[in-house]
CSV table of C-alpha atoms and ligand atoms in Angstrom, one decimal:
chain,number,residue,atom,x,y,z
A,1,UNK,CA,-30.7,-17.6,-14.3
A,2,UNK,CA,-30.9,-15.0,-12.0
A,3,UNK,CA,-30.2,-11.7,-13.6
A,4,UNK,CA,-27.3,-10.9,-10.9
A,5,UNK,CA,-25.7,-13.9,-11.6
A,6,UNK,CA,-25.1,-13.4,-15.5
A,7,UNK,CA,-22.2,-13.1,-17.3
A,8,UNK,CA,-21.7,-8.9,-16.9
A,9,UNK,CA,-18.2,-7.5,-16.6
A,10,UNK,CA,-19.7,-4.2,-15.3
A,11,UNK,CA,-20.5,-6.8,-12.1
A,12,UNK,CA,-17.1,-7.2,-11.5
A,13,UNK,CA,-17.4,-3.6,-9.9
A,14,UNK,CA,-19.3,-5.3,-6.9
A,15,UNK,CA,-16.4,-7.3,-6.5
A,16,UNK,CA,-15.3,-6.0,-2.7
A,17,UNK,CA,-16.3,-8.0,-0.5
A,18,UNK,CA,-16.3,-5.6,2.8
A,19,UNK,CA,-15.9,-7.4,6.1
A,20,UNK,CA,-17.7,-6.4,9.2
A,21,UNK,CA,-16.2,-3.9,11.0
A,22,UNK,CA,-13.8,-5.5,14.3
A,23,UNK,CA,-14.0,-9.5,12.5
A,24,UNK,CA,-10.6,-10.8,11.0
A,25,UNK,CA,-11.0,-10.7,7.2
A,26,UNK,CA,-11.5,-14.4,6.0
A,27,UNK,CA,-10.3,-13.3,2.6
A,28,UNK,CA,-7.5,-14.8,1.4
A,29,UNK,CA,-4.7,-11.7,1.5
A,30,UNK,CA,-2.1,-10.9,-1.5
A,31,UNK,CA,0.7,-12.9,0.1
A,32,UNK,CA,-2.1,-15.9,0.5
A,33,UNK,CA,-2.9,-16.0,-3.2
A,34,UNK,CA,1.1,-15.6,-3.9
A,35,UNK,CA,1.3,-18.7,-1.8
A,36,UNK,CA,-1.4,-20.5,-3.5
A,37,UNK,CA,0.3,-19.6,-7.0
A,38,UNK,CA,3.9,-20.6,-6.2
A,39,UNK,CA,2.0,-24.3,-4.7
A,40,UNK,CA,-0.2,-24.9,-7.9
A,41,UNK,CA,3.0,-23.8,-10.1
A,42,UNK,CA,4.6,-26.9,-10.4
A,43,UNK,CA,1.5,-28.8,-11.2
A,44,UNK,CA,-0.2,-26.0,-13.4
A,45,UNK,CA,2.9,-24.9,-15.5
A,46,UNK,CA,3.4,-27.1,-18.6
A,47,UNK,CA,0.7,-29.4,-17.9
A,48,UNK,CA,-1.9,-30.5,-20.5
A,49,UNK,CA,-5.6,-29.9,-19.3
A,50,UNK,CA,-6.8,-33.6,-20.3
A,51,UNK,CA,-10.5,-32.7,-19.1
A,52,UNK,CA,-12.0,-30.2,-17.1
A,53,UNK,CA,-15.3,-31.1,-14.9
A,54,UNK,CA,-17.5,-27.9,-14.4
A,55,UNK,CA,-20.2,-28.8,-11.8
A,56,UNK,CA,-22.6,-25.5,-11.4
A,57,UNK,CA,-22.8,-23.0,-14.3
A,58,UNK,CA,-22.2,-20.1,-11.6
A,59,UNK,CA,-20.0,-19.2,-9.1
A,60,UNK,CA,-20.0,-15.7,-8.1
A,61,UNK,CA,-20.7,-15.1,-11.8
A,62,UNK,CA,-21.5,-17.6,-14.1
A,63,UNK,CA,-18.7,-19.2,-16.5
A,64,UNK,CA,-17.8,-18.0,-19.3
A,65,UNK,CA,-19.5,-18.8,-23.0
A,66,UNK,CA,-17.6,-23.0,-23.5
A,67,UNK,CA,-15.4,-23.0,-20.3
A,68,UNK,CA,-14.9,-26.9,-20.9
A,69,UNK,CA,-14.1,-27.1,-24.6
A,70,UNK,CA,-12.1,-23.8,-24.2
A,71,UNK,CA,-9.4,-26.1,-22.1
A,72,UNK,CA,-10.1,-29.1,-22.6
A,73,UNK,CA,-6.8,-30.8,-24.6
A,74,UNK,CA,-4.7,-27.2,-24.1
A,75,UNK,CA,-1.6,-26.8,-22.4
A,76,UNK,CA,-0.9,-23.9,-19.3
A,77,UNK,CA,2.5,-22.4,-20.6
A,78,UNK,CA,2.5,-20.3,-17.1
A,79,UNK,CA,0.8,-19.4,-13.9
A,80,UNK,CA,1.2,-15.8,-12.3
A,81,UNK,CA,-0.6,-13.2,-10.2
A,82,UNK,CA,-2.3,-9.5,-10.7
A,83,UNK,CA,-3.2,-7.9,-7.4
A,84,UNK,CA,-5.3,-11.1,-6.0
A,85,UNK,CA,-6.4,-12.6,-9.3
A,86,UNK,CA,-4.4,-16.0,-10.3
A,87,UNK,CA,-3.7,-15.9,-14.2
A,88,UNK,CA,-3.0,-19.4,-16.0
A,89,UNK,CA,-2.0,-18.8,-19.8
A,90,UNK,CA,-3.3,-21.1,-22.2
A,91,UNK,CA,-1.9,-21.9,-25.6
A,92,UNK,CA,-4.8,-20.9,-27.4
A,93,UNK,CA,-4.1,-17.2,-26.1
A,94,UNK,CA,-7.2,-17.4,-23.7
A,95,UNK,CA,-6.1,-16.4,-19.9
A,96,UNK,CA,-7.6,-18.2,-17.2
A,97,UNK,CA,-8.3,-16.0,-14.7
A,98,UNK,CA,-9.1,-17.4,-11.4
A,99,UNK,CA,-10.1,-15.6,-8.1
A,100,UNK,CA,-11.2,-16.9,-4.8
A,101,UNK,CA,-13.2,-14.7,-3.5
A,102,UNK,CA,-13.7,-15.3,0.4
A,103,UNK,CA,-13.7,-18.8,0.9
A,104,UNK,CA,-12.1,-20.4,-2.3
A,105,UNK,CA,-9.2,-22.8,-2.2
A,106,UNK,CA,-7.3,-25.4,-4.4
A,107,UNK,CA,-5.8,-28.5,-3.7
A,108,UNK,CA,-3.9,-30.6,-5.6
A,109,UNK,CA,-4.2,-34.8,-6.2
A,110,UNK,CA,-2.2,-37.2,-7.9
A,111,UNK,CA,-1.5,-40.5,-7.4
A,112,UNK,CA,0.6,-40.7,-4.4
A,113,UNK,CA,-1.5,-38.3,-2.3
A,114,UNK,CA,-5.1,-37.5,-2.2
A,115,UNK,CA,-5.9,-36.9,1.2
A,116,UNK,CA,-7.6,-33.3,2.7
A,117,UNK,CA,-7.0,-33.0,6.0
A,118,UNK,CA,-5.4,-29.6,7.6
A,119,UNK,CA,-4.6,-27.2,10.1
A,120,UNK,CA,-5.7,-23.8,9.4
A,121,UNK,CA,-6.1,-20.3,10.7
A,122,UNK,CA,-9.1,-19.9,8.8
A,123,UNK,CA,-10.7,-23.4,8.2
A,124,UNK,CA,-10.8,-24.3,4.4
A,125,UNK,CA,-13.8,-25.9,3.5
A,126,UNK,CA,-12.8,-29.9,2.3
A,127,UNK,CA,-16.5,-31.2,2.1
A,128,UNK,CA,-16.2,-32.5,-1.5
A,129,UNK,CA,-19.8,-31.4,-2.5
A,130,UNK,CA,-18.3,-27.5,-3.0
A,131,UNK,CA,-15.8,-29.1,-5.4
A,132,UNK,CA,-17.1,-26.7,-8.3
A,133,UNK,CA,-14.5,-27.5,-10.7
A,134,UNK,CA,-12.1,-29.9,-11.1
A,135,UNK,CA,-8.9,-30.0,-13.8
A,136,UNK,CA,-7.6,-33.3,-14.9
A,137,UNK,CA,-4.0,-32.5,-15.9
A,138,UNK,CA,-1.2,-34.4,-17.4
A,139,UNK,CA,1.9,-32.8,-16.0
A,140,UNK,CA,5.0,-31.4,-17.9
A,141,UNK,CA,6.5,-34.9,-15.9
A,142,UNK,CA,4.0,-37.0,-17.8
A,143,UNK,CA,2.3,-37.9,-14.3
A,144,UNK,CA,-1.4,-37.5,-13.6
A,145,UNK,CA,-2.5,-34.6,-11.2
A,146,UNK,CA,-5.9,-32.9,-10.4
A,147,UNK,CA,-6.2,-29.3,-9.4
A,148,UNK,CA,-9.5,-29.2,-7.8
A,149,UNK,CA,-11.2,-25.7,-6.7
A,150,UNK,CA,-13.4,-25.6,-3.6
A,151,UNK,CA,-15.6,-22.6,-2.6
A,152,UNK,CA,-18.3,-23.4,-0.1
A,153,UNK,CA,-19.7,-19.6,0.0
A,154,UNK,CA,-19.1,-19.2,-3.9
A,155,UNK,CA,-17.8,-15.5,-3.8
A,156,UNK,CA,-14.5,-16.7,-6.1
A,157,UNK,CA,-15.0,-16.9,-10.1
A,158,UNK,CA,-13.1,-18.3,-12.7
A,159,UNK,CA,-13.2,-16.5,-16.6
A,160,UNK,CA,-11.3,-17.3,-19.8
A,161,UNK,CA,-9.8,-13.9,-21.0
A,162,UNK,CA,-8.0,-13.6,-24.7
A,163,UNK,CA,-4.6,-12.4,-23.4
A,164,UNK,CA,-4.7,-9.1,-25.9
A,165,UNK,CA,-7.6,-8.2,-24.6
A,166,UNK,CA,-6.6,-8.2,-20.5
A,167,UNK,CA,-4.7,-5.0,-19.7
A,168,UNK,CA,-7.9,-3.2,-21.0
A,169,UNK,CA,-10.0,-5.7,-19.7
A,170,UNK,CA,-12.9,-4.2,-16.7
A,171,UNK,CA,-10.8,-6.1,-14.1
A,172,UNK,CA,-7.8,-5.5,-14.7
A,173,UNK,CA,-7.6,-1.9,-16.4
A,174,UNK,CA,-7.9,0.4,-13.4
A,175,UNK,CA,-5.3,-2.0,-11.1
A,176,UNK,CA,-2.5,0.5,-9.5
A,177,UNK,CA,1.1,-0.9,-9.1
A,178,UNK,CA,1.7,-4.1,-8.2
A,179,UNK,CA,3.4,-3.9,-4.3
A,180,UNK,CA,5.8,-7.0,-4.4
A,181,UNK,CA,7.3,-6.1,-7.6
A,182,UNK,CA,9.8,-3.9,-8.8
A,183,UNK,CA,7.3,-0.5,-9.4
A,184,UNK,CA,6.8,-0.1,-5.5
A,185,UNK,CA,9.5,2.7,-4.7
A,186,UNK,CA,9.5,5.8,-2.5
A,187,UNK,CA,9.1,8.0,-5.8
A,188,UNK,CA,6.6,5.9,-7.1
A,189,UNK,CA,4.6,6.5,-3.7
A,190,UNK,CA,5.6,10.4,-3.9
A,191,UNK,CA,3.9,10.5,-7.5
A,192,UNK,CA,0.9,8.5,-6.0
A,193,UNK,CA,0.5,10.8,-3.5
A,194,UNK,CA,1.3,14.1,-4.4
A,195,UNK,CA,-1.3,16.8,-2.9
A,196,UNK,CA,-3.3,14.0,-1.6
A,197,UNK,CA,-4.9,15.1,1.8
A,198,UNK,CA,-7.2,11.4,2.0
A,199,UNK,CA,-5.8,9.5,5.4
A,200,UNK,CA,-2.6,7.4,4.3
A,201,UNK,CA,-4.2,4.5,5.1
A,202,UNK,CA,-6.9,5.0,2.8
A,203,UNK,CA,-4.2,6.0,0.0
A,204,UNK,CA,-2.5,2.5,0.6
A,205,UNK,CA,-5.9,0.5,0.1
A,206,UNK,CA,-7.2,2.2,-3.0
A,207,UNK,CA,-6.0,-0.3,-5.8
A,208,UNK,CA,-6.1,2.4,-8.3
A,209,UNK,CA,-3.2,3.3,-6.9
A,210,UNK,CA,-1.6,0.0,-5.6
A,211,UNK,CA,-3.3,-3.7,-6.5
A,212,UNK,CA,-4.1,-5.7,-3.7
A,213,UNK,CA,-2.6,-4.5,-0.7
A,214,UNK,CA,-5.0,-5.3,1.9
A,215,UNK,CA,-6.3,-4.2,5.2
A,216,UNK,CA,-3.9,-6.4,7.4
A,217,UNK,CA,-0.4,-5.7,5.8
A,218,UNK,CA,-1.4,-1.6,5.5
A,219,UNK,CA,-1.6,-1.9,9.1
A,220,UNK,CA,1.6,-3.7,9.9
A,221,UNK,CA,3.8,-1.5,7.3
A,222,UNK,CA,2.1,1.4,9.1
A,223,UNK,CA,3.2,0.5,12.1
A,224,UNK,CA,6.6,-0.3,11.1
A,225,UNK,CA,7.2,2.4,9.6
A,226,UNK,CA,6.5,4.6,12.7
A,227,UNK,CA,3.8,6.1,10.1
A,228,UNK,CA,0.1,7.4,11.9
A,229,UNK,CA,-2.6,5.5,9.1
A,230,UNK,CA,-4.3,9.2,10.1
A,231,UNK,CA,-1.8,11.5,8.5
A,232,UNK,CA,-2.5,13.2,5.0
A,233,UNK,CA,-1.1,11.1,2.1
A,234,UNK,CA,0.7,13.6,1.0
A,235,UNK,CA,3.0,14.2,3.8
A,236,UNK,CA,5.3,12.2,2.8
A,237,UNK,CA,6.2,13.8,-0.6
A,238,UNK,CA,8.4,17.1,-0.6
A,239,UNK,CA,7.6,20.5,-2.1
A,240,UNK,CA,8.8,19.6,-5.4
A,241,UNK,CA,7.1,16.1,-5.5
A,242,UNK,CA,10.2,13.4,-4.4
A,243,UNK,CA,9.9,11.1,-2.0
A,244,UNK,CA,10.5,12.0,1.6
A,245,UNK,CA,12.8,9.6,4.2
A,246,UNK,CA,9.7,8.3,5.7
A,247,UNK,CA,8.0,7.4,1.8
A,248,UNK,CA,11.2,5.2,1.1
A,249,UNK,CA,11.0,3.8,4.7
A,250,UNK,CA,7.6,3.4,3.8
A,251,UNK,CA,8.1,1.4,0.7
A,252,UNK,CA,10.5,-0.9,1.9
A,253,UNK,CA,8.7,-1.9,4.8
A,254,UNK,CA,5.2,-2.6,2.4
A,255,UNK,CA,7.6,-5.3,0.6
A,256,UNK,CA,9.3,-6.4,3.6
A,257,UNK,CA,5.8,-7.3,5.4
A,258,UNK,CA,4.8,-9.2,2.1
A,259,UNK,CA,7.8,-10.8,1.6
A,260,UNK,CA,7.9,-12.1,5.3
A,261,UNK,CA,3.6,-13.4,5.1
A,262,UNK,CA,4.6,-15.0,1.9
A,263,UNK,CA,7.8,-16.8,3.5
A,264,UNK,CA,5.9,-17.4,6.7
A,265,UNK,CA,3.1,-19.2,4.4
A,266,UNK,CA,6.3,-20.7,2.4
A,267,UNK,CA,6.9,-22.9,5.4
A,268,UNK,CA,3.0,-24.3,6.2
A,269,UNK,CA,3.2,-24.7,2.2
A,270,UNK,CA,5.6,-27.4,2.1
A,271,UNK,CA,4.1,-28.9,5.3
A,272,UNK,CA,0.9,-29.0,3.8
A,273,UNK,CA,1.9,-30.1,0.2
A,274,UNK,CA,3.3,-33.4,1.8
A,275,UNK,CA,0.5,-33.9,4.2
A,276,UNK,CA,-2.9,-32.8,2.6
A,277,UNK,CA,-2.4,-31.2,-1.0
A,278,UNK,CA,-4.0,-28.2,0.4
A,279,UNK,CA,-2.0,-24.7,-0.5
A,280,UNK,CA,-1.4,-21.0,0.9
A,281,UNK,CA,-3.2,-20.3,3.8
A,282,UNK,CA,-0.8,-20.1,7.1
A,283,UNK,CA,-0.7,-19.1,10.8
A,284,UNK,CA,-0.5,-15.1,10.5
A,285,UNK,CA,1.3,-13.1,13.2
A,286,UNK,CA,0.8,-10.1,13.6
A,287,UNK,CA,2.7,-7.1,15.4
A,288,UNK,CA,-0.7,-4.6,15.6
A,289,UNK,CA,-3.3,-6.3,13.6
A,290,UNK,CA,-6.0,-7.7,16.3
A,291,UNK,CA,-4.2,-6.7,19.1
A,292,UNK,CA,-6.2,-3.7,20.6
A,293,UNK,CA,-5.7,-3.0,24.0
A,294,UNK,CA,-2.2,-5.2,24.0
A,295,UNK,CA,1.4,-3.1,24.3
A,296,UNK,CA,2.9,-2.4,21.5
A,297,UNK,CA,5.8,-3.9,20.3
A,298,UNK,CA,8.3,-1.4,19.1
A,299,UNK,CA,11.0,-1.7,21.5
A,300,UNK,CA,10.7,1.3,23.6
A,301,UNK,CA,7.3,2.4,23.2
A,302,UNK,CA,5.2,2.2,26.1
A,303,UNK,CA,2.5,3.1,24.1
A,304,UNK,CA,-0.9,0.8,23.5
A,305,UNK,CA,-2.5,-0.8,20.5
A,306,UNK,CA,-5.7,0.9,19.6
A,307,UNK,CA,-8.7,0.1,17.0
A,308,UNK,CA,-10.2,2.9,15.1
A,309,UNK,CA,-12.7,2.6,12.2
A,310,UNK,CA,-11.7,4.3,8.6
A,311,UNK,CA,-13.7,4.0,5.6
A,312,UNK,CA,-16.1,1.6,7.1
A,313,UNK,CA,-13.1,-0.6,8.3
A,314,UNK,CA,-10.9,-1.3,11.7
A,315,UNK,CA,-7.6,0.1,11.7
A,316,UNK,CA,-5.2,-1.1,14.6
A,317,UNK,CA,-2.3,1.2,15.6
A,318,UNK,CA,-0.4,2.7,17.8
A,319,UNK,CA,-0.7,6.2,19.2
A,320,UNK,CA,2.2,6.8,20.4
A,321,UNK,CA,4.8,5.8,18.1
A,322,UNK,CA,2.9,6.3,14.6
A,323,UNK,CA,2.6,9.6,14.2
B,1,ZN,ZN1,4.2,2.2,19.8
């Protein structure tokens, strides 16, 4: 086995993927993987693992040390997210910790529906020979499902985690606050960024501070905020370190533009769960991401969408009213 493709937690460092400079990120976003958790939910939760088929020993690391005979016969009591990793605990106390990397994707079949077709922004692979794993699964409603991972570029990973161990675990350790839930406040961005003078858009992507935000949704809560991505972090905190207006405004609007991808993705969800089995990826729209050159769209501006590169990666927005 090549030596890059062992079993090394210190690898997990390599983890970020960057994406060429001026091409849509094909990685699945936060509000993606969200999507993809609240689809498998109802399959995963309570469901025994009958069997689990494991077809390569690597993905973008190889599996952990008895992947199979870890799960086989043990139940999921719950499914939920960190930044973009999916975590499904087991009842032995393992956690299943599931990524997809760029190109990864699950779909579910059961009995009544085992067909792949789709519609997608981003094509999801359904050629059946990148099938890499495949759980057999007797559901909390004693009916038969399988959850079957694809991932024709093999930058996703799966690994069994003890649960005790996680919060200190190399993945997981350094993770900043997660954006959708309750820790993401205008204070808690005034404590982040307190004498920061790093670009705020640089602030807003570095997950020691907060897990998972990505490129795309930094952009479009920039620009709804009215907030240049330019502009020292720490602008928006006061002399004496509280938030200022604009961090609240800022805050909301992060959670906002989540909450809206996620609901938008809600929508294909269902569509997809009755057509194909295939979950979470959806038509984005997006006010300033991939639009250079096109108006902008706060009412009133006259202004004009414009790309600029940050730490190695595009950033769209808009001159005029971003400041
Ligand atoms: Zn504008």
């Amino acid at each position: 086995m090549p030596a890059d493709k062992r079993h090394m937690p210190q690898a997990y460092s390599a983890l970020q993927v960057q994406t060429p400079v001026g091409r849509q990120s094909e990685m699945p976003e936060l509000p993606e993987v969200e999507t993809v958790k609240r689809g498998l939910a109802p399959a995963f939760e309570g469901a025994q693992i009958l069997s689990v088929d494991q077809h390569r020993p690597d993905l973008r690391f190889a599996f952990p040390e008895g992947f199979v005979s870890r799960l086989n016969g043990r139940t999921v009591s719950a499914l939920s997210r960190r930044s973009k990793y999916l975590l499904a605990d087991i009842d032995s106390g393992d956690v299943l910790v599931m990524h997809l990397g760029m190109s990864g994707s699950f779909r579910i079949e059961n009995d009544v529906s085992n067909e792949t077709p789709g519609h997608f922004e981003h094509p999801r692979n359904r050629d059946t020979k990148h099938d890499h794993v495949v759980f057999h699964l007797k559901t909390r409603d004693s009916a038969r499902a399988r959850i079957i991972y694809n991932d024709p570029r093999r930058f996703g990973f799966m690994d069994l985690i003890p649960r005790m161990e996680l919060v200190d675990h190399p993945l997981f350790r350094d993770l900043g606050l997660e954006p959708l839930g309750n820790d993401l406040s205008g204070e808690a961005l005034a404590r982040l960024f307190r004498d920061r003078k790093t670009p705020l858009k640089a602030a807003l992507l570095n997950q020691k501070l907060i897990a998972g935000l990505g490129n795309i949704y930094v952009c479009e809560a920039l620009w709804r905020s009215g907030l240049s991505p330019l502009r020292p972090a720490g602008t928006l905190v006061t002399k004496k370190g509280r938030a200022t207006q604009k961090a609240n405004l800022l805050a909301e609007n992060i959670r906002e533009t989540l909450q809206d991808a996620i609901k938008a993705g809600g929508s294909s969800l269902r569509d997809h769960a009755q057509t194909d089995g295939t979950l979470g990826y959806f038509q984005h729209s997006f006010a300033v991401y991939g639009r250079e050159g096109d108006a902008c769209r706060t009412s009133s501006c006259k202004g004009t969408v414009c790309r600029i590169v940050q730490s190695n990666r595009s950033t769209f927005y808009c001159p005029t009213c971003q400041r």
